[in-house]
Coordinates of C-alpha atoms in Angstrom, one line a residue:
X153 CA -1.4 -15.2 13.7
X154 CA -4.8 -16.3 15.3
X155 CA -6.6 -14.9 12.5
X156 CA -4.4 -16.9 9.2
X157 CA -4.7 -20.1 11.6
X158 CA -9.0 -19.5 10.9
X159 CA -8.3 -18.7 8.0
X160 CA -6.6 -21.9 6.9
X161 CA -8.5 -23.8 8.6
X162 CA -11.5 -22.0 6.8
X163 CA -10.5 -22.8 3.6
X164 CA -9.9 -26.3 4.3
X165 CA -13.3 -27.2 5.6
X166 CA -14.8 -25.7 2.6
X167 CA -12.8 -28.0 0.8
X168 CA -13.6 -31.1 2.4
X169 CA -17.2 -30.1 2.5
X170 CA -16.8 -29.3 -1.0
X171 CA -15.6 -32.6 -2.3
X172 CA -18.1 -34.7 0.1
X173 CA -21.3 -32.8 -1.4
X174 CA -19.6 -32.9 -4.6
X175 CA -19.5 -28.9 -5.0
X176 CA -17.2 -27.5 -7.6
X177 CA -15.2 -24.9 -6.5
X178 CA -12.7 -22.9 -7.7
X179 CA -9.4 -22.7 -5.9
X180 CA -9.3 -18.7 -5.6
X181 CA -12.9 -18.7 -3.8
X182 CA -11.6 -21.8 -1.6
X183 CA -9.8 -19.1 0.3
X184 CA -11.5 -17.2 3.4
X185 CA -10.2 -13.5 4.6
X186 CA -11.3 -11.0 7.6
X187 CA -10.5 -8.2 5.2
X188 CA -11.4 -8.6 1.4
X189 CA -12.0 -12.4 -0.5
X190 CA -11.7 -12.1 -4.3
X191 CA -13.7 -15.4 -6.0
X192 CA -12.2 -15.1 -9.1
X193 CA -9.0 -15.1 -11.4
X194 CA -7.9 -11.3 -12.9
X195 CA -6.2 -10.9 -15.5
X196 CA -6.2 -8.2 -18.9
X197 CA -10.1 -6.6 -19.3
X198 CA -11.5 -7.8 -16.5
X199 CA -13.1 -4.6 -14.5
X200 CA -14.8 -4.7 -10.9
X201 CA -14.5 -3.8 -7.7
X202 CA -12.5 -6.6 -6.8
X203 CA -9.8 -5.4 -9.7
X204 CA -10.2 -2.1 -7.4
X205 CA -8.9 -4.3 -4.5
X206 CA -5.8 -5.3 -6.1
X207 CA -4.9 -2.6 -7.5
X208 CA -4.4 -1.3 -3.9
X209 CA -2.3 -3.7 -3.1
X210 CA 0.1 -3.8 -5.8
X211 CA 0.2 -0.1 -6.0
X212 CA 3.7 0.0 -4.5
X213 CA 4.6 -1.8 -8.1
X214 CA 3.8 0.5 -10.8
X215 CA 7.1 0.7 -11.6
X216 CA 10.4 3.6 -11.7
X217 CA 8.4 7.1 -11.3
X218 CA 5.2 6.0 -12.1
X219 CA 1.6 5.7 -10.5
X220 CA -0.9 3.2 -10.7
X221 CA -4.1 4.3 -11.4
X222 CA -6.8 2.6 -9.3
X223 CA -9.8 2.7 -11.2
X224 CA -11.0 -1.2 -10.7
X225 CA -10.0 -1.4 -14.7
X226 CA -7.4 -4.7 -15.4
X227 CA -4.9 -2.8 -18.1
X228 CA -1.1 -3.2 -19.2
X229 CA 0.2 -1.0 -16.1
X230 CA -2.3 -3.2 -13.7
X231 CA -0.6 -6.1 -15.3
X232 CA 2.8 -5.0 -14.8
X233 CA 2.0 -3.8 -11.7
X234 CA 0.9 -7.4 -10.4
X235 CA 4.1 -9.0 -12.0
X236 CA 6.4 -6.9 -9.8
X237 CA 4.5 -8.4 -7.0
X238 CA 4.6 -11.9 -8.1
X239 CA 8.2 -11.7 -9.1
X240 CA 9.3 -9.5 -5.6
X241 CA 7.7 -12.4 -3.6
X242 CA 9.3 -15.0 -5.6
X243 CA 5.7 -16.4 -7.9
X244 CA 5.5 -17.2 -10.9
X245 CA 5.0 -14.0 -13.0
X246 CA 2.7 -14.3 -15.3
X247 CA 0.8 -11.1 -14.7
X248 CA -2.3 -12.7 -13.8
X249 CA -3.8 -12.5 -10.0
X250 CA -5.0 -15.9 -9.5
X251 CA -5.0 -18.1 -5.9
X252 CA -1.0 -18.0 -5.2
X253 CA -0.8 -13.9 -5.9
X254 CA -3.8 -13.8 -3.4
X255 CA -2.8 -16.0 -1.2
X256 CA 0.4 -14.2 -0.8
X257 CA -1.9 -10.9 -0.3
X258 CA -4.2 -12.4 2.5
X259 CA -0.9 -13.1 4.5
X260 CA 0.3 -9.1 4.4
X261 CA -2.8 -7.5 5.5
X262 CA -4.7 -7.4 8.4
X263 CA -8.2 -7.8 8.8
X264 CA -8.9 -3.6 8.9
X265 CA -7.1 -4.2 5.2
X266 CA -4.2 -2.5 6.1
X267 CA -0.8 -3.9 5.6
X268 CA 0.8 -6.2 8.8
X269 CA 3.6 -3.7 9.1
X270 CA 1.7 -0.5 9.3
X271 CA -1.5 0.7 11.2
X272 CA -3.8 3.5 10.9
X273 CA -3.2 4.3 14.4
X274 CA 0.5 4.7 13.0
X275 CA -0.4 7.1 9.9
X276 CA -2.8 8.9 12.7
X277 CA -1.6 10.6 15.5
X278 CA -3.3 14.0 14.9
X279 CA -6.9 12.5 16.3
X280 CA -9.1 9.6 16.4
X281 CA -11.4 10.2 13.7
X282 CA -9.7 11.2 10.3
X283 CA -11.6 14.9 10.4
X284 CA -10.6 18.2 9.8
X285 CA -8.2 17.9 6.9
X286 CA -8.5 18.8 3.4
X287 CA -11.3 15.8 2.4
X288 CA -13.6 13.9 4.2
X289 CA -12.5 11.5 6.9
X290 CA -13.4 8.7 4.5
X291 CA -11.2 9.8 2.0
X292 CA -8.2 10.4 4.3
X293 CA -8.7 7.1 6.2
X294 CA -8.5 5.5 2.3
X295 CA -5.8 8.0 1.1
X296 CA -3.5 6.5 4.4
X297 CA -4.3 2.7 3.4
X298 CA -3.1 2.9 -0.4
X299 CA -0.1 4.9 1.1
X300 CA 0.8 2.2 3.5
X301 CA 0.3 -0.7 0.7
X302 CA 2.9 1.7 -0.9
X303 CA 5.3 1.6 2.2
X304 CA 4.7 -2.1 2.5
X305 CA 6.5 -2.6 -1.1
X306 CA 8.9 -0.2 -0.2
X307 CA 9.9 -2.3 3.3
X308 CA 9.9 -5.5 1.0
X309 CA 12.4 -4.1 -1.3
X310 CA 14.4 -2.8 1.5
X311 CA 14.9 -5.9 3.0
X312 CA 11.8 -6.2 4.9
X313 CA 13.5 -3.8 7.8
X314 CA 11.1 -1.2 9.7
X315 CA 10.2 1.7 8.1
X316 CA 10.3 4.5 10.7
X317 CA 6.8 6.9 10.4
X318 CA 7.2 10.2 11.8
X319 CA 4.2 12.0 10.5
X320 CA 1.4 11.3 8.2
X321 CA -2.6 12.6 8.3
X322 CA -2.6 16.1 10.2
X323 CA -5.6 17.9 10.1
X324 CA -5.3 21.7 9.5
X325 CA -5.1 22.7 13.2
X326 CA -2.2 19.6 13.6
X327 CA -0.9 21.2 10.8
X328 CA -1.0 24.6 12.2
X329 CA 0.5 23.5 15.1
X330 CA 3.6 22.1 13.1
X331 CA 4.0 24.8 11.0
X332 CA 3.0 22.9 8.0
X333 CA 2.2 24.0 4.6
X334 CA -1.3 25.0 4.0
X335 CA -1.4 23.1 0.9
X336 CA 0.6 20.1 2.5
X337 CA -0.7 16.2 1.3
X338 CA -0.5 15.8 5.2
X339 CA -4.0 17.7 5.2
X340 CA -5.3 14.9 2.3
X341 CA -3.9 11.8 4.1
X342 CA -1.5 10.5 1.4
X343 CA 2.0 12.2 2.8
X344 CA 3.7 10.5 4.9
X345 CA 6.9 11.6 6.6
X346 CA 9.8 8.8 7.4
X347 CA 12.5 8.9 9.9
X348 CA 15.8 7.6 9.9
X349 CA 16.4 3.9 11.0
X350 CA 17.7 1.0 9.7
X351 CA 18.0 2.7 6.2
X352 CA 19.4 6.7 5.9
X353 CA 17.0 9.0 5.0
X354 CA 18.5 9.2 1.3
X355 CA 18.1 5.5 1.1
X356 CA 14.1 6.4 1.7
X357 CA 14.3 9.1 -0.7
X358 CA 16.3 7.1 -3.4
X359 CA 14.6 3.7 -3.5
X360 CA 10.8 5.8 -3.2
X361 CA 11.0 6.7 -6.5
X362 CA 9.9 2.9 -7.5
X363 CA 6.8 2.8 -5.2
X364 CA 4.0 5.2 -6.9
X365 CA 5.2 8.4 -4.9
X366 CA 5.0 11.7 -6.7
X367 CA 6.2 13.9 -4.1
X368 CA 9.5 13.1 -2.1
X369 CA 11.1 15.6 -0.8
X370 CA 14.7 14.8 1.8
X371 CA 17.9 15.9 2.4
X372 CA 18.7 19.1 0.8
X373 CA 15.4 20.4 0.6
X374 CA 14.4 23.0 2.5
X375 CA 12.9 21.7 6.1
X376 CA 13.7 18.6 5.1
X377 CA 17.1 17.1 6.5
X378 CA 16.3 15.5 9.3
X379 CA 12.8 13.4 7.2
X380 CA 12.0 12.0 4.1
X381 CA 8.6 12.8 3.0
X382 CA 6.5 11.0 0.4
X383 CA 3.0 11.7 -0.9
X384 CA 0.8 11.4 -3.8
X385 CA -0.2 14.2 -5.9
X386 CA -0.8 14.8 -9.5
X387 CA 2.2 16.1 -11.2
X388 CA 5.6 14.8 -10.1
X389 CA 7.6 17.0 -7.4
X390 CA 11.4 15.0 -6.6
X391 CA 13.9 17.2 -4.5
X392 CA 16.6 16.0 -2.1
X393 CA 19.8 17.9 -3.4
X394 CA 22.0 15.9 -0.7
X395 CA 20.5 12.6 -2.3
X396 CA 21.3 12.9 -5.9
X397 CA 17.8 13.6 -6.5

């Protein structure tokens, strides 16, 4: 809370000093955040790093059983993706990330650019560092954040009720230890296994499909009745008999 008060107050000073020195500056760059600060308007062609930045956080919005790319390239499916957003958070939706759709951004993460509602301490219980798995600690620490932008849209659309996280990043000796799969997404950072809660495991399974998850596997699956797992992989893998999927 601490940190949006600065925030605001950030942006308002630059304001005031703006129109005192007689400074013209656009309203998207007006705003101030601990974790990422886009200075410009997106929208169709545009390409950049800071497209790669929203792309991130829309990609729980590509859509029914699709994935959004996140290549830092501003195309239809990057479009659509941010209209979902705008529209699930009640913008206008045009398609176009200008200050409101970032505004609206800057209040769900957290200065470590993870999502308010999920840590990496959360998606992390195997160790402190992110080593061991299948890719670099870098990659797994990255693979984790896009998955919990996913899980963020997913608790939006579900009523913005807790998501229960029972497993995620495992190295392969927290993997052995489980009895995990030696090919499991676990191992690459991007799986994530969700517990029942407010919502039933098939309600996990069943409304995942619209959040950019190839692989959910719940109830009816083997090994699989008492979680819901999600991950990202390359071809699409859906299986929980006991959920209609």
């Amino acid at each position: 809370m601490f940190r949006r008060i600065g925030t605001f107050l950030a942006a308002l000073a630059l304001t005031v000093v703006s129109s005192v020195v007689g400074i013209t500056v656009t309203s998207s760059a007006a705003h101030a955040d601990g974790c990422y600060t886009w200075g410009r308007t997106l929208s169709d062609g545009m390409t950049g790093e800071d497209v790669r930045q929203l792309q991130i956080r829309v990609s729980g919005y590509p859509g029914y059983g699709a994935v959004l790319t996140i290549d830092g390239a501003y195309g239809p499916a990057t479009r659509a993706a941010v209209q979902r957003f705008q529209q699930a958070y009640g913008l206008s939706a045009d398609g176009i990330a200008g200050p409101q759709t970032f505004t609206k951004i800057y209040a769900l993460q957290d200065d470590d650019c993870t999502p308010v509602n999920f840590s990496y301490a959360e998606l992390n219980d195997c160790n402190s560092d992110w080593s061991g798995g299948a890719v670099s600690a870098s990659t797994a620490r990255y693979n984790a954040r896009v998955a919990m932008w996913k899980l963020q849209a997913m608790r939006h659309a579900l009523g913005d009720q807790q998501i229960v996280v029972t497993s995620a990043f495992r190295s392969y000796a927290c993997n052995n230890a489980v009895g995990g799969s030696s090919t499991s997404r676990h191992l690459y950072g991007d799986a994530v296994d969700l517990g029942a809660g407010p919502h039933s495991l098939c309600r996990l399974a069943q409304q995942a499909r619209n959040h950019g998850f190839n692989e959910i596997l719940g109830p009816g699956y083997p090994d699989h009745n008492d979680h819901t797992h999600v991950a990202h992989k390359s071809s699409r893998t859906w299986s929980a008999p006991n959920c209609g999927i």
